[in-house]
Short mmCIF file of C-alpha atoms and ligand atoms in Angstrom, two decimals:
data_model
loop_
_atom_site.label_atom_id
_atom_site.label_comp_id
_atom_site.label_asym_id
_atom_site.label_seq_id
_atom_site.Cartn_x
_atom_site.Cartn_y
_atom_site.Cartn_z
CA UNK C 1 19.44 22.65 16.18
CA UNK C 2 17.70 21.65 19.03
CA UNK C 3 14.35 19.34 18.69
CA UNK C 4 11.39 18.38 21.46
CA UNK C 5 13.15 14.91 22.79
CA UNK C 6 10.36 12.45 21.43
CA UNK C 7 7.91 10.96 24.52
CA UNK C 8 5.58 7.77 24.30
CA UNK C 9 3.93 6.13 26.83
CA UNK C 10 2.21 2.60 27.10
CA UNK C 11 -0.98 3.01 29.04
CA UNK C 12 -2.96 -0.19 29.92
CA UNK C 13 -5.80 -0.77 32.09
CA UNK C 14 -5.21 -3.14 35.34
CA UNK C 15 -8.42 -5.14 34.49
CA UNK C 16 -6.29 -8.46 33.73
CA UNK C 17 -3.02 -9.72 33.07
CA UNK C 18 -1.50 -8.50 30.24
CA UNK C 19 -1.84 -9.64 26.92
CA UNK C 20 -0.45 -10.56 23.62
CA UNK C 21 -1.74 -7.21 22.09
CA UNK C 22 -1.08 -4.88 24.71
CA UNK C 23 2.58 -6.37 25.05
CA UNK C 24 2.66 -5.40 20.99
CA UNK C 25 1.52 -1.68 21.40
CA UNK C 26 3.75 -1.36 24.15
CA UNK C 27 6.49 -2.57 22.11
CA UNK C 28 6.22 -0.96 19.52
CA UNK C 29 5.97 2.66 21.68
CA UNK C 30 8.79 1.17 23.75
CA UNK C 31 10.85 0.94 20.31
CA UNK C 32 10.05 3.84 19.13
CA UNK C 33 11.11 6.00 22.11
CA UNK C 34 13.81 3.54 22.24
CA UNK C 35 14.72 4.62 18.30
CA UNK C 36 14.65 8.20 19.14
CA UNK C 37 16.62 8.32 22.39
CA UNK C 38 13.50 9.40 23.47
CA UNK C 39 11.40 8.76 26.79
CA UNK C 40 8.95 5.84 27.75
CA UNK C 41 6.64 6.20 30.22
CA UNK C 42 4.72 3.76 31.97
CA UNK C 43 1.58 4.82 33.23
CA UNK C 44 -1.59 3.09 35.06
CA UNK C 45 -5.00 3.77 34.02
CA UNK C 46 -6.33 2.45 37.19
CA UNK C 47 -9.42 4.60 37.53
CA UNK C 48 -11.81 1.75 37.03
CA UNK C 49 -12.30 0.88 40.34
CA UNK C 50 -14.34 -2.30 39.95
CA UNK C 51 -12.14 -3.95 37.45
CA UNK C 52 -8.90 -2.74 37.97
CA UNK C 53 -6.63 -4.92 40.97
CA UNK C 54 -3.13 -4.87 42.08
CA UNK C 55 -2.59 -8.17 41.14
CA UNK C 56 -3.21 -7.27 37.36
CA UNK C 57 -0.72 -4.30 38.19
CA UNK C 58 1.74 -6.56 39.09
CA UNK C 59 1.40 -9.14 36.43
CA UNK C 60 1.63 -5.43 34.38
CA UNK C 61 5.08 -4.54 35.23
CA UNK C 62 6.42 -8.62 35.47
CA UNK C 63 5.16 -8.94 32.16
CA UNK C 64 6.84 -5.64 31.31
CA UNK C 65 9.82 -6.47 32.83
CA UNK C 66 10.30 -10.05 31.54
CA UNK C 67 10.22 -8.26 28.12
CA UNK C 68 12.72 -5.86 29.08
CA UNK C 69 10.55 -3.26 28.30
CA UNK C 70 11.60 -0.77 31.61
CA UNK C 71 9.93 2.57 31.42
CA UNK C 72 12.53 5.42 31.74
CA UNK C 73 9.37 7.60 33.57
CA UNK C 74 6.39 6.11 36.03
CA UNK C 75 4.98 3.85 36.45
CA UNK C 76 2.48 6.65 37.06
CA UNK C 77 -0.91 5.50 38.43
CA UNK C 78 -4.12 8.01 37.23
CA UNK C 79 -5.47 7.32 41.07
CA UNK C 80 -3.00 9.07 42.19
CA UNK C 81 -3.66 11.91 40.20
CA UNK C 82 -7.04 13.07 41.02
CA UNK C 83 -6.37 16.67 42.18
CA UNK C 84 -4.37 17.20 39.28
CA UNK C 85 -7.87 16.36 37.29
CA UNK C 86 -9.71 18.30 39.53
CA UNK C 87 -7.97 21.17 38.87
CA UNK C 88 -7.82 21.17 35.57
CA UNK C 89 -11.88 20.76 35.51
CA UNK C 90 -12.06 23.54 37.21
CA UNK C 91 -9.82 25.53 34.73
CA UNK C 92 -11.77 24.56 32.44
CA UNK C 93 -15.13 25.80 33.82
CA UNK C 94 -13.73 28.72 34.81
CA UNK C 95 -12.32 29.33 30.88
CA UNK C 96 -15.89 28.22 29.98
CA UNK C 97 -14.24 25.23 27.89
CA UNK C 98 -16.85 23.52 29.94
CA UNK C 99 -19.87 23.81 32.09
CA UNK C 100 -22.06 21.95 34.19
CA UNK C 101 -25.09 20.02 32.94
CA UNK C 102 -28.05 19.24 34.98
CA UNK C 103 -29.57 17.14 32.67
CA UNK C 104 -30.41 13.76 33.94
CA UNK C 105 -29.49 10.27 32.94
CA UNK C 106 -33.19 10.06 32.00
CA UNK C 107 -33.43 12.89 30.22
CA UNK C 108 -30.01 12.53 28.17
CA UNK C 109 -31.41 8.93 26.82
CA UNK C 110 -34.56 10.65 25.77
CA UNK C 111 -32.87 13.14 24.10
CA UNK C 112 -30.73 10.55 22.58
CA UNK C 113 -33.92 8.81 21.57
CA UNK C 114 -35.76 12.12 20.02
CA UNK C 115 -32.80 12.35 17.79
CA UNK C 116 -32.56 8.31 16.84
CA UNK C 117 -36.77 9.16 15.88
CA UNK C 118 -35.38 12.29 13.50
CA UNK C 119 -32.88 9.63 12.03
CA UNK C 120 -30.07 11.53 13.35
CA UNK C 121 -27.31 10.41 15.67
CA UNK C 122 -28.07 9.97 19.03
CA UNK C 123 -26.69 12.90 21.05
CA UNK C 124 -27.01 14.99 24.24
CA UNK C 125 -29.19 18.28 22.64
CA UNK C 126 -26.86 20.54 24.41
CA UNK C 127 -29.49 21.86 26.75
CA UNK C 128 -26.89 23.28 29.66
CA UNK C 129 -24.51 24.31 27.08
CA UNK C 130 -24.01 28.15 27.37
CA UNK C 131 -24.28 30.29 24.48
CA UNK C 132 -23.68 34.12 24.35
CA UNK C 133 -27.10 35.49 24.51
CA UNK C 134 -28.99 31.85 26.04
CA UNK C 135 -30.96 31.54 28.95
CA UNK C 136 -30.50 28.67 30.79
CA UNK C 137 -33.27 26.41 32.85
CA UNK C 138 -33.29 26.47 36.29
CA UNK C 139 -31.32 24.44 38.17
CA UNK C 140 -33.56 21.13 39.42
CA UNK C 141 -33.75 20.99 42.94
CA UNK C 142 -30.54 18.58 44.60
CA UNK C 143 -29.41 17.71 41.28
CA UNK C 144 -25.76 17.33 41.11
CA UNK C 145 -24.34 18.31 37.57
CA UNK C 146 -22.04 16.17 35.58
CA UNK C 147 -19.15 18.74 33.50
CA UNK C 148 -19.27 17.90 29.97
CA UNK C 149 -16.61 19.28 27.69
CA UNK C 150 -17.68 22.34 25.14
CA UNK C 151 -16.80 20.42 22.20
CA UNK C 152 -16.46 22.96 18.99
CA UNK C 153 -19.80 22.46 16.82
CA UNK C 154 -18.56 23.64 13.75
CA UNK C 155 -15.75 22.42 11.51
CA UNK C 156 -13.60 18.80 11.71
CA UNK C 157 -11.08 17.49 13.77
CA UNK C 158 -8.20 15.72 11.40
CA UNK C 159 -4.99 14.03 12.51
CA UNK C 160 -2.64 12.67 9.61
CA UNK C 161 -2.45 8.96 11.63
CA UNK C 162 0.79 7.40 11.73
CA UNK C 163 -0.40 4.44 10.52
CA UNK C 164 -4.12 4.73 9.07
CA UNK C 165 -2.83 7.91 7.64
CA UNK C 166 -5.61 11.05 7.34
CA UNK C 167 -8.35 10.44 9.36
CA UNK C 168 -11.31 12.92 9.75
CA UNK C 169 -14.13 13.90 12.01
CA UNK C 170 -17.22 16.42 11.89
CA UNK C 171 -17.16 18.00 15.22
CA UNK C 172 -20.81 18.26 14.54
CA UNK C 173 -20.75 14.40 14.93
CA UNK C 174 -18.84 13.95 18.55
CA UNK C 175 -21.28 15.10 21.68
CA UNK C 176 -20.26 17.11 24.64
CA UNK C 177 -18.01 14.82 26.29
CA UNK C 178 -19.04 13.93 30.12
CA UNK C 179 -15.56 15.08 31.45
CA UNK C 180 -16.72 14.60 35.43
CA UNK C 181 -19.53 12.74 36.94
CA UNK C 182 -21.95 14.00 39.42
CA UNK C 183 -19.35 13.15 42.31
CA UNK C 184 -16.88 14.67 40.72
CA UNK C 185 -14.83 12.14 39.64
CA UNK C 186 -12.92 12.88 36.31
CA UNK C 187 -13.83 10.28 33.18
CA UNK C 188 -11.94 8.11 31.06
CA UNK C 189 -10.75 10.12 28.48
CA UNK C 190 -10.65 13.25 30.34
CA UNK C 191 -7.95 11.72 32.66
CA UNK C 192 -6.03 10.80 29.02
CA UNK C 193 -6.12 13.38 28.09
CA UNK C 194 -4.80 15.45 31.03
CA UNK C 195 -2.07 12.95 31.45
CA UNK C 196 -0.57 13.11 27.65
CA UNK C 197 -0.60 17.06 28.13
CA UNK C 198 0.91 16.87 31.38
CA UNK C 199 3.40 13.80 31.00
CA UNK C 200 4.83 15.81 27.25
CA UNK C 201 3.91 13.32 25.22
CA UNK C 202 4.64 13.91 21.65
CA UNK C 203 3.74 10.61 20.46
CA UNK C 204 0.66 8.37 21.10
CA UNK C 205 0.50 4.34 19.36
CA UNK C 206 -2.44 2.49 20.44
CA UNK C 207 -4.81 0.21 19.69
CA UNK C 208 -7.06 1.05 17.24
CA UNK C 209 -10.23 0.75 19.36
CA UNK C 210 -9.37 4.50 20.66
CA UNK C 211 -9.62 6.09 17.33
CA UNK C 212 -12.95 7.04 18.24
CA UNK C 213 -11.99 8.78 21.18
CA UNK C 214 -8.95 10.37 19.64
CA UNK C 215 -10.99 13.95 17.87
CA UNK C 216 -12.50 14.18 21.15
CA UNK C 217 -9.23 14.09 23.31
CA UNK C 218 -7.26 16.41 20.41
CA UNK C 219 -10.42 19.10 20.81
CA UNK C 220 -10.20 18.85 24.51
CA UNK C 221 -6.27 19.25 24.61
CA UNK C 222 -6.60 22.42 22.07
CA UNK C 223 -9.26 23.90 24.65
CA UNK C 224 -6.64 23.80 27.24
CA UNK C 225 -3.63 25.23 25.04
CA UNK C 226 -1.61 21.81 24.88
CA UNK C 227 0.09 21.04 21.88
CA UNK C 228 -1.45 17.74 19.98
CA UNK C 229 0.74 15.07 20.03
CA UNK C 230 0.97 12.89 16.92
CA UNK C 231 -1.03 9.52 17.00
CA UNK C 232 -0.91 6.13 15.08
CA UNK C 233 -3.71 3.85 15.53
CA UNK C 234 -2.50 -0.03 15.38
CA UNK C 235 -4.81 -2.54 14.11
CA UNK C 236 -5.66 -5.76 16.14
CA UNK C 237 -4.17 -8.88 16.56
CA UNK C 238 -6.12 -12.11 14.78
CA UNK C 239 -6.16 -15.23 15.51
CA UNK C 240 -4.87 -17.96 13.24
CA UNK C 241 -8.44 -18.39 11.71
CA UNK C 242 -9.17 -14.69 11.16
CA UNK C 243 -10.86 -14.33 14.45
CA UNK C 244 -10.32 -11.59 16.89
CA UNK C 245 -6.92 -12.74 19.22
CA UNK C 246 -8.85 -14.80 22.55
CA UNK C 247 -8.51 -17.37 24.58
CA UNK C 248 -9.88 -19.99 22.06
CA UNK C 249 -6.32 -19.68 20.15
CA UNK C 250 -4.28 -20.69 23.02
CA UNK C 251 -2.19 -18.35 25.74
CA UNK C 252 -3.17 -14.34 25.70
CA UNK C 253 -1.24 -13.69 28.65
CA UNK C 254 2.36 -12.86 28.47
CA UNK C 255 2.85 -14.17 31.40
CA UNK C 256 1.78 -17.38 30.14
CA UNK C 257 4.99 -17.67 27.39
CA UNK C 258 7.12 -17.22 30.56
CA UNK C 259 6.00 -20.41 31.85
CA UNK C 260 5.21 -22.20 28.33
CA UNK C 261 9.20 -21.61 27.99
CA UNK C 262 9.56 -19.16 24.97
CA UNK C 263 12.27 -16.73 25.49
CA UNK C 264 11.86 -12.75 25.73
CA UNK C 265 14.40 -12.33 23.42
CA UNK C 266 12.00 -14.60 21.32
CA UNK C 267 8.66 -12.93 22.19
CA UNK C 268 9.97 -9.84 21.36
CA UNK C 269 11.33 -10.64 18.04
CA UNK C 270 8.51 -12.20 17.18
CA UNK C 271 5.83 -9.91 18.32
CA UNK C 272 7.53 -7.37 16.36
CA UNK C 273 6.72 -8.73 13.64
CA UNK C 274 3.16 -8.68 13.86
CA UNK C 275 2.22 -5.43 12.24
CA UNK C 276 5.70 -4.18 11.57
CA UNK C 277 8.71 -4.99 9.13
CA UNK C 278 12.07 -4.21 8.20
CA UNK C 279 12.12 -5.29 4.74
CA UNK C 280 12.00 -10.17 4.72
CA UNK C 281 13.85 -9.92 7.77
CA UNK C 282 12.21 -12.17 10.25
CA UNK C 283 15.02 -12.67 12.53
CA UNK C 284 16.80 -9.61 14.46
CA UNK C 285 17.81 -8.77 17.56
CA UNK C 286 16.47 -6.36 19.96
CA UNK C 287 19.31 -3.69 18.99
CA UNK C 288 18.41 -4.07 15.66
CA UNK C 289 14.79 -3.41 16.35
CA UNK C 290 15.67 -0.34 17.99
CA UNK C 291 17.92 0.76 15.14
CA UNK C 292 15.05 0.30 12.49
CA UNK C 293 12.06 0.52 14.02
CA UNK C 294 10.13 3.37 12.03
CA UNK C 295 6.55 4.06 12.41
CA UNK C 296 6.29 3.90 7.92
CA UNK C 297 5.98 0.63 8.06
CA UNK C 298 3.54 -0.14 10.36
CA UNK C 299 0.39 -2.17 8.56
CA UNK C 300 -2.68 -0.13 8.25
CA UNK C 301 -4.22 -3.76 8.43
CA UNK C 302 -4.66 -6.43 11.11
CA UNK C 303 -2.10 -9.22 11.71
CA UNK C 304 -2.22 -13.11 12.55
CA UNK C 305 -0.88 -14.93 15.37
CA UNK C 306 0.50 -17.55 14.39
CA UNK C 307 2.20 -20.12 17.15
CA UNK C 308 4.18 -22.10 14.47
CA UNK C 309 6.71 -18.86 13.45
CA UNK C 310 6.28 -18.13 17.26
CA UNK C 311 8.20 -21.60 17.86
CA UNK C 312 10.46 -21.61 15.05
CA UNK C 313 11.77 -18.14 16.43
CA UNK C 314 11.79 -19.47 19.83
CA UNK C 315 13.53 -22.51 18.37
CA UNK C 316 16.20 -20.19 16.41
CA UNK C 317 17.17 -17.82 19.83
CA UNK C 318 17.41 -21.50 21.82
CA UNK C 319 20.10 -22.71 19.13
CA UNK C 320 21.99 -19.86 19.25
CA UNK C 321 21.79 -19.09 23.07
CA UNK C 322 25.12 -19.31 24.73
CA UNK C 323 25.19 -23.01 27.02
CA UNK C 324 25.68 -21.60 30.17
CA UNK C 325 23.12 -18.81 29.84
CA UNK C 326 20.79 -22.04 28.46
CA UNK C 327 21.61 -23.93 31.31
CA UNK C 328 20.92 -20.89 33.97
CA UNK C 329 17.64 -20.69 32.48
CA UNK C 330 16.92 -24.13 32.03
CA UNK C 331 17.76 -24.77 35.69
CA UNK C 332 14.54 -23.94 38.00
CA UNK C 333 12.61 -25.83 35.19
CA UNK C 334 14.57 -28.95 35.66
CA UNK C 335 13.97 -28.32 39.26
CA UNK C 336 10.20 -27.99 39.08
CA UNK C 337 10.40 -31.48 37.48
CA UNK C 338 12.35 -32.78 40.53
CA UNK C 339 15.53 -33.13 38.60
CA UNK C 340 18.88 -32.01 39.56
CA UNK C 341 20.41 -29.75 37.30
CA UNK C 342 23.88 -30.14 39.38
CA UNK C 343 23.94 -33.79 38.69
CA UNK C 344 25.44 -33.74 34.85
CA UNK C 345 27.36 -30.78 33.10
CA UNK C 346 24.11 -28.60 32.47
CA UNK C 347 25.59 -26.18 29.74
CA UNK C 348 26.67 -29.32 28.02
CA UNK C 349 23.64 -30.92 28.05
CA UNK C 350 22.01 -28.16 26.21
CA UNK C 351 24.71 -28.22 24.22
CA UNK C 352 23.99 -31.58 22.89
CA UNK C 353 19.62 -30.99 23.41
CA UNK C 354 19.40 -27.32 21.81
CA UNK C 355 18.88 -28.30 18.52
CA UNK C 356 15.86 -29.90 18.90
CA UNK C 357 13.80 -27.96 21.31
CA UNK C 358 11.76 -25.46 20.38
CA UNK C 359 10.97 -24.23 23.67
CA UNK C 360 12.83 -24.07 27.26
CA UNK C 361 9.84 -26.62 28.71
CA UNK C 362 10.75 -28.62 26.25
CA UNK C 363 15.03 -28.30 26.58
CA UNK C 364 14.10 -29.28 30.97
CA UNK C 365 12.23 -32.15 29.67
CA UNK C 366 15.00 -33.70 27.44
CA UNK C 367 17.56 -32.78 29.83
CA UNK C 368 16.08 -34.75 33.05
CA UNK C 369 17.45 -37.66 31.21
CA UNK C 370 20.93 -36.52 33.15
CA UNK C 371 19.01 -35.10 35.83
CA UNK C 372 16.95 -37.91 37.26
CA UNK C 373 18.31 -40.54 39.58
CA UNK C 374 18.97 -43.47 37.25
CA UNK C 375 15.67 -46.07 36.80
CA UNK C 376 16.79 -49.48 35.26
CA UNK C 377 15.19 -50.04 32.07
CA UNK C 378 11.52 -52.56 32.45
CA UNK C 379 11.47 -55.67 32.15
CA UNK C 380 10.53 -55.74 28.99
CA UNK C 381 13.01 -53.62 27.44
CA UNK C 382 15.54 -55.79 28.84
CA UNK C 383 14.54 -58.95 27.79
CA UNK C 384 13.65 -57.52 24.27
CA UNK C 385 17.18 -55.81 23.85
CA UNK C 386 19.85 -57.56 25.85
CA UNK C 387 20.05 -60.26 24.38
CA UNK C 388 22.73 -62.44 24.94
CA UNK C 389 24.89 -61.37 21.98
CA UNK C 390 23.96 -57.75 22.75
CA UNK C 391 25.25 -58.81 26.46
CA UNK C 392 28.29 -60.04 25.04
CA UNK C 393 28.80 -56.43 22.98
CA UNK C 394 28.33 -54.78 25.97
CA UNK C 395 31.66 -56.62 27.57
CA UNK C 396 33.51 -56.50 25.10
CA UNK C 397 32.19 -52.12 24.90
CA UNK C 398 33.05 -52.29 28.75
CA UNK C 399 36.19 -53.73 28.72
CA UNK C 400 37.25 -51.64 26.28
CA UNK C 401 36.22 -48.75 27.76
CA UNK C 402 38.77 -49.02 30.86
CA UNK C 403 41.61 -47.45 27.76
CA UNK C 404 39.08 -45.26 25.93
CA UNK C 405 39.66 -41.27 26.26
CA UNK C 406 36.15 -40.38 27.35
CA UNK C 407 35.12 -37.89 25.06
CA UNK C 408 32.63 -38.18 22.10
CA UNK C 409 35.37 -38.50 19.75
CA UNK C 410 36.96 -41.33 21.53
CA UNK C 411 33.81 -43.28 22.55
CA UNK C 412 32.50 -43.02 18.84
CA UNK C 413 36.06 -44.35 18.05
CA UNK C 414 35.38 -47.24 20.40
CA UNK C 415 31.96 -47.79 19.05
CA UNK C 416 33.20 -48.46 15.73
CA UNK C 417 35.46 -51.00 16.88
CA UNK C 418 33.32 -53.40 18.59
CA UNK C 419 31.06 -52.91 15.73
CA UNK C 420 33.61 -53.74 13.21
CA UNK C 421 35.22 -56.55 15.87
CA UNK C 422 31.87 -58.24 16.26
CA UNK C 423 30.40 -57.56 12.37
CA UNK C 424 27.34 -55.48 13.63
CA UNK C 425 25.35 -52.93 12.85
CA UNK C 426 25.00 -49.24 14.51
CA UNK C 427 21.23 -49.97 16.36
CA UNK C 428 22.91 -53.17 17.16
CA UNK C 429 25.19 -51.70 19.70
CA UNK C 430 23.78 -48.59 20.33
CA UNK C 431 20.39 -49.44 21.69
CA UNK C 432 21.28 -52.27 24.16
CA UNK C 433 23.67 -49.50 25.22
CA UNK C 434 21.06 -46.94 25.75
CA UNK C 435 19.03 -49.61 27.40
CA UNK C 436 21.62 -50.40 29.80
CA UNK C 437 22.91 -47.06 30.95
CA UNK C 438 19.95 -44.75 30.45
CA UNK C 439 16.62 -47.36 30.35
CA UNK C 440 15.33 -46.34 27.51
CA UNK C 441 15.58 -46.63 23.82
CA UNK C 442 15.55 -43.15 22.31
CA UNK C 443 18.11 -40.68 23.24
CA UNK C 444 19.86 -37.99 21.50
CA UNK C 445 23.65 -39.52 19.91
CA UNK C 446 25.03 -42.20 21.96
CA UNK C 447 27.98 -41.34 21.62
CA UNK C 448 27.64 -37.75 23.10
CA UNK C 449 25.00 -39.26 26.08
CA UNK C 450 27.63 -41.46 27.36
CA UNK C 451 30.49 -38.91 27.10
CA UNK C 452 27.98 -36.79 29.13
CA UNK C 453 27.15 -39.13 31.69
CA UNK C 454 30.77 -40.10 32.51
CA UNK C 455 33.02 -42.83 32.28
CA UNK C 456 32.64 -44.42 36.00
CA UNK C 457 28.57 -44.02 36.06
CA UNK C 458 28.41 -45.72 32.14
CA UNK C 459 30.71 -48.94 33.40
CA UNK C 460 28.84 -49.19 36.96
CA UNK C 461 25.01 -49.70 34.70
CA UNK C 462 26.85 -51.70 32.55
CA UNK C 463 27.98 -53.94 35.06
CA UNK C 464 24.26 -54.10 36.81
CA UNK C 465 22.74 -55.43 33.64
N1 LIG U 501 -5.92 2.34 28.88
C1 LIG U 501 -6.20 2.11 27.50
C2 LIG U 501 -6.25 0.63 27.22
O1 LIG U 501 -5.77 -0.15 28.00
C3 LIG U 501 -5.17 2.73 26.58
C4 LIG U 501 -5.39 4.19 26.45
C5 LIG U 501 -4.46 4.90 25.51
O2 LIG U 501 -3.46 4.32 25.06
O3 LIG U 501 -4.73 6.05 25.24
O4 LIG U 501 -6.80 0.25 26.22
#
């Protein structure tokens, strides 16, 4: 049996960088195709020529690509497609699924108006609209005609939703869609609509601010013959205190988590999530989201950001990241901080850090500590923790050290002894050494710092104290 290979598409706008909820519809289209062996396509709705900019096109695809989210088709950009729109207008007119209107601007608003006074819906009276048997006005002098579409007047448009579920319109309700201005130029959803017919697609998830424009696209692609792809509507993203997803909650832009130092692997997880499940399971890898991801269980309702599973995810996929991969990643951020990840066994150091980050910012920041030239500890410090019995520890820890295997096992080994030796406690010993051979007071074990920072750099601070 052979079946129609499924087809999705993501299809932002260039107007800004892309965000948290545009990253989650593409996701979950990306999945989907992803699910069915299908097709992903990337395409550009660029046709808003004041708003949209390359540089939001590029922070488009890095975004996409930092996600790992590669489209198998496009990307395709809709300004490149113009003829194609062109052509099919003048199909169109030529099939009579559309016709030129010569009303004006004007005169649509005080139609609009006429109808708002008659308490109905505001709407374009269908003046130019050609009728078997209807006269038309004459054409006003110079006027250049927009094309609206010959929307059906009778009946409903329904699509069973594949995640609202049936949803319903009176065609009576939806006005002759402007499908080409006066210059020409194709609109918004006429170009959608030409593109989904044209680029196969048999499945459409998007936001659900386009449900209103979804009877209007299906009526226009069954005027032209194309098959109606299915559609599922997602609901919005909310912010931690119910409000729509902005600015006010912290980062929107993907780009953003890049350089806050959450991991893709993370981001995706995570953003899958938000108005999607596979039974409690809160942690899964991307293969796994492409082997369950199902439209069924998509929420029909809104979902809430919330940064505190975001880090606890990010915090699980540090833990279990392989050390070397860690450290490659960790690297340029240790850099940007004027460390030197070559100065200390990187992939060790995250080794010992991991645990306790919860992002990669985070991971740099603790691991400068073996990545900074060394700064003696302040005044202060010193005279507050080496002491002169603490001095004498220290000795006695150095001298010692000259037979000690250097690994954690064998400096915890030696720890104990001068402890035991000298009848003192752990904080004792362990601060005036993290005093001495780091300059501070807090660092992760001891016993694992000093293993890390080497035998012959641990007994040279020692000796400068
Ligand atoms: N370009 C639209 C947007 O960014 C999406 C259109 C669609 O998915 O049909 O909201």
């Amino acid at each position: 049996m052979t079946s129609t290979p499924i087809r999705t598409r993501f299809a932002p706008s260039p107007t800004g960088f892309l965000h948290l909820g545009g990253a989650r519809t593409a996701l979950f289209s990306w999945a989907f195709a992803r699910h069915n062996q299908g097709v992903f396509v990337l395409r550009i709705e660029d046709t808003d020529l004041e708003r949209s900019t390359p540089e939001a096109v590029q922070a488009i695809l890095d975004s996409m690509d930092w996600l790992g989210m590669q489209p198998d088709e496009g990307p395709f950009y809709q300004m490149q497609r113009m003829d194609r729109y062109r052509e099919v207008i003048a199909q169109m007119l030529k099939a009579g699924t559309a016709y030129h209107c010569y009303s004006s601007p004007e005169e649509v608003e005080q139609m609009r108006e006429a109808a708002r006074a008659k308490g109905l819906k505001p709407r374009y009276d269908g003046t130019w609209r050609p009728e078997p048997g209807k006269t038309l006005p004459p054409i006003p002098e110079g006027r250049k005609p927009v094309v609206r579409f010959k929307n059906p007047l009778e009946g409903s448009t329904s699509w069973n939703d594949m995640v609202k579920g049936p949803i319903s319109f009176e065609n009576g309700e939806l006005d002759d869609l402007i499908i080409a201005r006066p210059d020409g130029t194709p609109t918004y959803n006429f170009c959608v609509v030409v593109d989904d017919w044209d680029m196969g697609m048999t499945h459409i998830l998007r936001g659900d601010d386009h449900v209103n424009n979804t009877p209007r696209q299906i009526n226009i692609l069954r005027a032209l013959g194309a098959t109606v792809p299915e559609y599922g509507h997602v609901p919005m993203i909310l912010g931690p205190d119910g409000e729509k997803l902005s600015k006010r909650h912290g980062a929107v832009n993907v780009m953003e988590y890049d350089a806050q130092g959450y991991l893709p692997e993370a981001m995706i997880n995570y953003l899958s999530r938000l108005g999607w499940s596979h039974g409690d399971d809160e942690l899964f890898t991307r293969e796994q989201l492409v082997q369950w991801f199902d439209t069924d269980h998509l929420s029909k309702s809104a979902s809430q950001w919330d940064p505190k599973k975001l880090n606890w995810v990010n915090a699980h996929y540090i833990k279990q990241m392989d050390n070397a991969e860690l450290a490659a990643r960790v690297a340029p951020r240790i850099e940007k901080r004027g460390g030197n990840p070559a100065a200390t066994d990187l992939p060790a150091a995250m080794g010992l850090l991991k645990d306790r980050a919860e992002t990669l910012e985070q991971l740099a920041e603790s691991a400068m500590l073996f990545c900074k030239p060394f700064t003696p500890a302040p005044a202060e410090l010193v005279e507050q923790h080496l002491t002169p019995a603490a001095r004498e520890a220290l000795a006695d820890f150095a001298q010692r050290a000259a037979d000690t295997d250097w690994t954690r096992e064998g400096i915890t080994a030696l720890i104990k002894a001068v402890l035991a030796d000298r009848g003192l406690k752990m904080p004792q010993l362990a601060i005036p050494l993290r005093v001495a051979v780091v300059g501070q007071t807090q660092t992760p074990a001891v016993d694992a710092v000093l293993a890390l920072i080497g035998k012959d750099t641990v007994l040279q601070r020692l000796g400068a104290i």
